[in-house]
Amino acid sequence: MQHPSDSYLMLAAGCGVTPIMSMCRWLVVNKPQCDIRVIFNVRTPADVIFAEQWQRLCAAHPQLQLTLMAEQDAQPGFLSGRINEQVLQQAAPDIASRTVMTCGPAPYMQQVEQLCLGLGVPTANFHQEQFHTSAQLDDGKSEQLTLRIGQPLREFHVPVGSTLLAALEAHKLPVNAACRAGVCGSCKNPYYRWPIHHHQHHDVNPGGNRTGLRAGL
């Protein structure tokens, strides 16, 4: 871990839970003495990512405690609403002494930063995983390449350096996407015959011929 500690508070919203899950998996194996509290915010209970994995992980490692929050349709096992000071204090009464890690949409991270610092978390102990990306601008003068989409075959000219996701959306082609940062895997699709270069260290590319659409062109 880049920020070693004996106690963590992990805060995640939506697809931002992906790096949080990765850190929790590593900690329970490599630092089993750590106390880990996780608060995971979703829109509805059906939106919980890694639901079964969380159940198994918490059952096997009692030092890991998970709090689930749903903005809508909260069910037993979920708190209702959004993250707030009361929830933070309830999940981690000793929050000021914990290392806090958070990942989620920018407004969410801004909110939890204000809440955590207000509850006494030192700035040095508050860490964010950047989850959003800056918009890419095309001035019309950049080098172009041809993107071919099959069934039926269509061709588009897109600027070099743009992402597959941005190129497909710009030409109004249907595509699934969630985090827009290459961490959740929602946009993973097959590609054929041409190499793809990744610009970000966390682009989804599990091997073979499937890659995340955050890959650069």
CSV table of C-alpha atoms in Angstrom, one decimal:
chain,number,residue,atom,x,y,z
A,1,MET,CA,0.0,0.0,0.0
A,2,GLN,CA,1.2,3.5,-0.8
A,3,HIS,CA,-0.3,4.9,2.4
A,4,PRO,CA,0.5,2.3,5.2
A,5,SER,CA,-1.8,2.4,8.2
A,6,ASP,CA,-3.2,0.2,10.9
A,7,SER,CA,-6.8,1.4,10.4
A,8,TYR,CA,-8.5,2.6,7.2
A,9,LEU,CA,-11.8,4.1,6.2
A,10,MET,CA,-12.7,3.4,2.6
A,11,LEU,CA,-15.3,5.6,1.0
A,12,ALA,CA,-16.7,4.7,-2.5
A,13,ALA,CA,-19.6,5.7,-4.7
A,14,GLY,CA,-20.8,3.9,-7.8
A,15,CYS,CA,-18.0,2.4,-10.0
A,16,GLY,CA,-15.4,4.1,-7.8
A,17,VAL,CA,-15.6,1.0,-5.6
A,18,THR,CA,-13.3,-0.9,-8.0
A,19,PRO,CA,-10.0,0.4,-6.6
A,20,ILE,CA,-11.5,0.2,-3.1
A,21,MET,CA,-12.2,-3.5,-3.5
A,22,SER,CA,-8.7,-4.1,-4.8
A,23,MET,CA,-7.2,-2.4,-1.8
A,24,CYS,CA,-9.4,-4.3,0.6
A,25,ARG,CA,-8.5,-7.6,-1.0
A,26,TRP,CA,-4.8,-6.8,-0.7
A,27,LEU,CA,-5.1,-5.6,2.9
A,28,VAL,CA,-7.0,-8.6,4.3
A,29,VAL,CA,-4.3,-10.9,2.9
A,30,ASN,CA,-1.1,-8.9,3.4
A,31,LYS,CA,-2.0,-6.9,6.5
A,32,PRO,CA,-4.7,-8.9,8.3
A,33,GLN,CA,-4.1,-6.9,11.5
A,34,CYS,CA,-5.6,-3.8,9.9
A,35,ASP,CA,-9.0,-2.6,10.8
A,36,ILE,CA,-11.0,-1.6,7.7
A,37,ARG,CA,-14.3,0.2,7.5
A,38,VAL,CA,-15.9,0.6,4.1
A,39,ILE,CA,-18.9,2.8,3.2
A,40,PHE,CA,-20.2,2.1,-0.3
A,41,ASN,CA,-22.8,4.5,-1.8
A,42,VAL,CA,-25.1,3.4,-4.7
A,43,ARG,CA,-28.2,4.7,-6.3
A,44,THR,CA,-30.2,1.5,-5.6
A,45,PRO,CA,-29.4,-1.8,-4.0
A,46,ALA,CA,-29.3,-3.4,-7.5
A,47,ASP,CA,-26.3,-1.2,-8.3
A,48,VAL,CA,-24.0,-2.7,-5.7
A,49,ILE,CA,-20.9,-3.8,-7.6
A,50,PHE,CA,-19.1,-6.9,-6.3
A,51,ALA,CA,-22.1,-7.8,-4.2
A,52,GLU,CA,-21.3,-11.5,-3.8
A,53,GLN,CA,-17.5,-10.8,-3.4
A,54,TRP,CA,-18.2,-8.3,-0.6
A,55,GLN,CA,-20.3,-10.9,1.2
A,56,ARG,CA,-17.6,-13.5,1.0
A,57,LEU,CA,-14.8,-11.1,1.9
A,58,CYS,CA,-16.6,-9.8,5.0
A,59,ALA,CA,-17.6,-13.2,6.2
A,60,ALA,CA,-14.0,-14.5,5.9
A,61,HIS,CA,-12.3,-11.4,7.4
A,62,PRO,CA,-14.1,-9.9,10.4
A,63,GLN,CA,-11.6,-7.0,10.5
A,64,LEU,CA,-13.4,-5.8,7.3
A,65,GLN,CA,-16.8,-4.1,8.0
A,66,LEU,CA,-19.0,-2.9,5.1
A,67,THR,CA,-21.7,-0.2,5.3
A,68,LEU,CA,-24.0,0.0,2.3
A,69,MET,CA,-26.0,3.1,1.5
A,70,ALA,CA,-28.7,3.4,-1.2
A,71,GLU,CA,-30.2,6.8,-2.4
A,72,GLN,CA,-33.4,5.1,-3.5
A,73,ASP,CA,-35.3,1.9,-2.6
A,74,ALA,CA,-33.2,1.1,0.5
A,75,GLN,CA,-33.7,-2.5,1.7
A,76,PRO,CA,-32.7,-4.3,4.9
A,77,GLY,CA,-29.0,-4.1,5.2
A,78,PHE,CA,-28.8,-0.7,3.6
A,79,LEU,CA,-28.8,2.8,5.1
A,80,SER,CA,-31.0,5.2,3.2
A,81,GLY,CA,-29.8,8.4,1.6
A,82,ARG,CA,-26.3,9.9,0.9
A,83,ILE,CA,-23.1,10.1,2.9
A,84,ASN,CA,-23.2,12.5,5.8
A,85,GLU,CA,-21.4,13.3,9.0
A,86,GLN,CA,-23.6,11.0,11.1
A,87,VAL,CA,-22.9,8.0,8.9
A,88,LEU,CA,-19.2,8.6,9.0
A,89,GLN,CA,-19.2,8.9,12.8
A,90,GLN,CA,-21.3,5.8,13.1
A,91,ALA,CA,-19.2,3.6,10.9
A,92,ALA,CA,-15.9,4.9,12.3
A,93,PRO,CA,-16.1,6.8,15.6
A,94,ASP,CA,-12.3,7.1,15.6
A,95,ILE,CA,-12.3,8.6,12.1
A,96,ALA,CA,-9.8,11.3,13.0
A,97,SER,CA,-7.1,8.7,13.6
A,98,ARG,CA,-7.8,6.7,10.4
A,99,THR,CA,-6.3,6.8,7.0
A,100,VAL,CA,-9.2,7.7,4.6
A,101,MET,CA,-9.2,6.5,1.0
A,102,THR,CA,-12.0,7.5,-1.4
A,103,CYS,CA,-13.0,7.1,-5.0
A,104,GLY,CA,-16.1,8.1,-6.9
A,105,PRO,CA,-17.5,11.0,-9.0
A,106,ALA,CA,-15.8,14.4,-8.4
A,107,PRO,CA,-18.8,15.9,-6.5
A,108,TYR,CA,-18.9,12.9,-4.2
A,109,MET,CA,-15.2,13.1,-3.4
A,110,GLN,CA,-15.4,16.9,-2.8
A,111,GLN,CA,-18.3,16.3,-0.3
A,112,VAL,CA,-16.5,13.5,1.6
A,113,GLU,CA,-13.3,15.5,1.8
A,114,GLN,CA,-15.2,18.4,3.5
A,115,LEU,CA,-16.9,16.0,5.8
A,116,CYS,CA,-13.8,14.1,6.8
A,117,LEU,CA,-11.6,17.2,7.3
A,118,GLY,CA,-14.5,18.7,9.4
A,119,LEU,CA,-14.4,15.6,11.6
A,120,GLY,CA,-10.7,16.0,12.3
A,121,VAL,CA,-9.1,13.8,9.6
A,122,PRO,CA,-5.6,15.4,8.9
A,123,THR,CA,-5.1,16.4,5.3
A,124,ALA,CA,-2.1,14.1,5.1
A,125,ASN,CA,-4.4,11.2,5.9
A,126,PHE,CA,-7.0,11.9,3.3
A,127,HIS,CA,-6.4,10.3,-0.1
A,128,GLN,CA,-8.4,10.4,-3.4
A,129,GLU,CA,-8.3,8.1,-6.4
A,130,GLN,CA,-9.0,10.4,-9.3
A,131,PHE,CA,-12.1,9.0,-11.0
A,132,HIS,CA,-13.0,11.6,-13.6
A,133,THR,CA,-11.2,12.7,-16.7
A,134,SER,CA,-10.8,16.0,-18.4
A,135,ALA,CA,-12.8,16.6,-21.5
A,136,GLN,CA,-10.8,16.2,-24.7
A,137,LEU,CA,-11.0,18.9,-27.3
A,138,ASP,CA,-10.7,18.5,-31.0
A,139,ASP,CA,-9.6,21.7,-32.8
A,140,GLY,CA,-10.2,20.1,-36.2
A,141,LYS,CA,-6.5,20.4,-37.1
A,142,SER,CA,-5.2,17.2,-35.3
A,143,GLU,CA,-4.0,14.1,-37.2
A,144,GLN,CA,-6.9,11.9,-38.2
A,145,LEU,CA,-7.3,8.1,-38.4
A,146,THR,CA,-10.0,5.9,-39.8
A,147,LEU,CA,-12.2,3.9,-37.4
A,148,ARG,CA,-14.1,1.0,-38.9
A,149,ILE,CA,-17.1,-0.5,-37.2
A,150,GLY,CA,-18.7,-3.7,-38.4
A,151,GLN,CA,-22.2,-5.1,-38.8
A,152,PRO,CA,-22.9,-3.1,-40.9
A,153,LEU,CA,-19.4,-1.8,-41.9
A,154,ARG,CA,-19.0,1.9,-41.3
A,155,GLU,CA,-16.0,4.2,-41.3
A,156,PHE,CA,-15.4,7.3,-39.3
A,157,HIS,CA,-12.5,9.8,-39.1
A,158,VAL,CA,-11.4,10.5,-35.5
A,159,PRO,CA,-8.5,12.5,-34.1
A,160,VAL,CA,-5.4,10.6,-33.0
A,161,GLY,CA,-5.2,10.5,-29.3
A,162,SER,CA,-8.9,10.4,-28.6
A,163,THR,CA,-10.4,7.3,-26.8
A,164,LEU,CA,-12.5,4.7,-28.4
A,165,LEU,CA,-15.3,5.6,-26.0
A,166,ALA,CA,-15.2,9.3,-27.1
A,167,ALA,CA,-15.0,8.4,-30.8
A,168,LEU,CA,-18.0,6.0,-30.6
A,169,GLU,CA,-20.1,8.5,-28.6
A,170,ALA,CA,-19.2,11.4,-31.0
A,171,HIS,CA,-20.7,9.4,-33.8
A,172,LYS,CA,-23.8,8.4,-31.8
A,173,LEU,CA,-23.0,4.7,-31.7
A,174,PRO,CA,-24.5,2.7,-28.9
A,175,VAL,CA,-22.0,1.8,-26.1
A,176,ASN,CA,-22.2,0.9,-22.5
A,177,ALA,CA,-20.1,3.1,-20.2
A,178,ALA,CA,-20.1,4.0,-16.5
A,179,CYS,CA,-17.1,5.4,-14.8
A,180,ARG,CA,-15.5,7.0,-17.9
A,181,ALA,CA,-12.1,6.5,-16.3
A,182,GLY,CA,-11.2,2.9,-17.4
A,183,VAL,CA,-11.7,1.3,-14.0
A,184,CYS,CA,-15.0,-0.5,-13.9
A,185,GLY,CA,-14.9,-2.6,-17.1
A,186,SER,CA,-18.5,-1.6,-18.2
A,187,CYS,CA,-17.2,-0.5,-21.7
A,188,LYS,CA,-15.1,-3.6,-22.3
A,189,ASN,CA,-15.4,-4.7,-25.9
A,190,PRO,CA,-13.7,-7.0,-28.5
A,191,TYR,CA,-11.2,-5.5,-31.0
A,192,TYR,CA,-9.6,-7.1,-34.0
A,193,ARG,CA,-6.4,-7.0,-36.1
A,194,TRP,CA,-5.0,-3.7,-34.9
A,195,PRO,CA,-2.9,-2.9,-31.7
A,196,ILE,CA,-4.3,-0.6,-29.1
A,197,HIS,CA,-2.0,1.6,-27.0
A,198,HIS,CA,-3.1,2.5,-23.4
A,199,HIS,CA,-2.6,6.0,-22.1
A,200,GLN,CA,-3.7,5.3,-18.5
A,201,HIS,CA,-2.3,2.8,-16.1
A,202,HIS,CA,-5.7,1.5,-15.0
A,203,ASP,CA,-7.3,1.0,-18.4
A,204,VAL,CA,-9.2,-2.3,-18.5
A,205,ASN,CA,-7.3,-4.9,-20.6
A,206,PRO,CA,-7.4,-8.4,-19.1
A,207,GLY,CA,-5.6,-9.9,-22.0
A,208,GLY,CA,-6.7,-11.6,-25.2
A,209,ASN,CA,-8.7,-9.4,-27.6
A,210,ARG,CA,-10.8,-7.4,-25.2
A,211,THR,CA,-10.1,-3.9,-24.0
A,212,GLY,CA,-11.8,-1.0,-22.4
A,213,LEU,CA,-12.9,1.8,-24.6
A,214,ARG,CA,-10.8,4.3,-22.6
A,215,ALA,CA,-7.9,2.9,-24.6
A,216,GLY,CA,-6.3,5.5,-26.8
A,217,LEU,CA,-6.4,5.5,-30.6
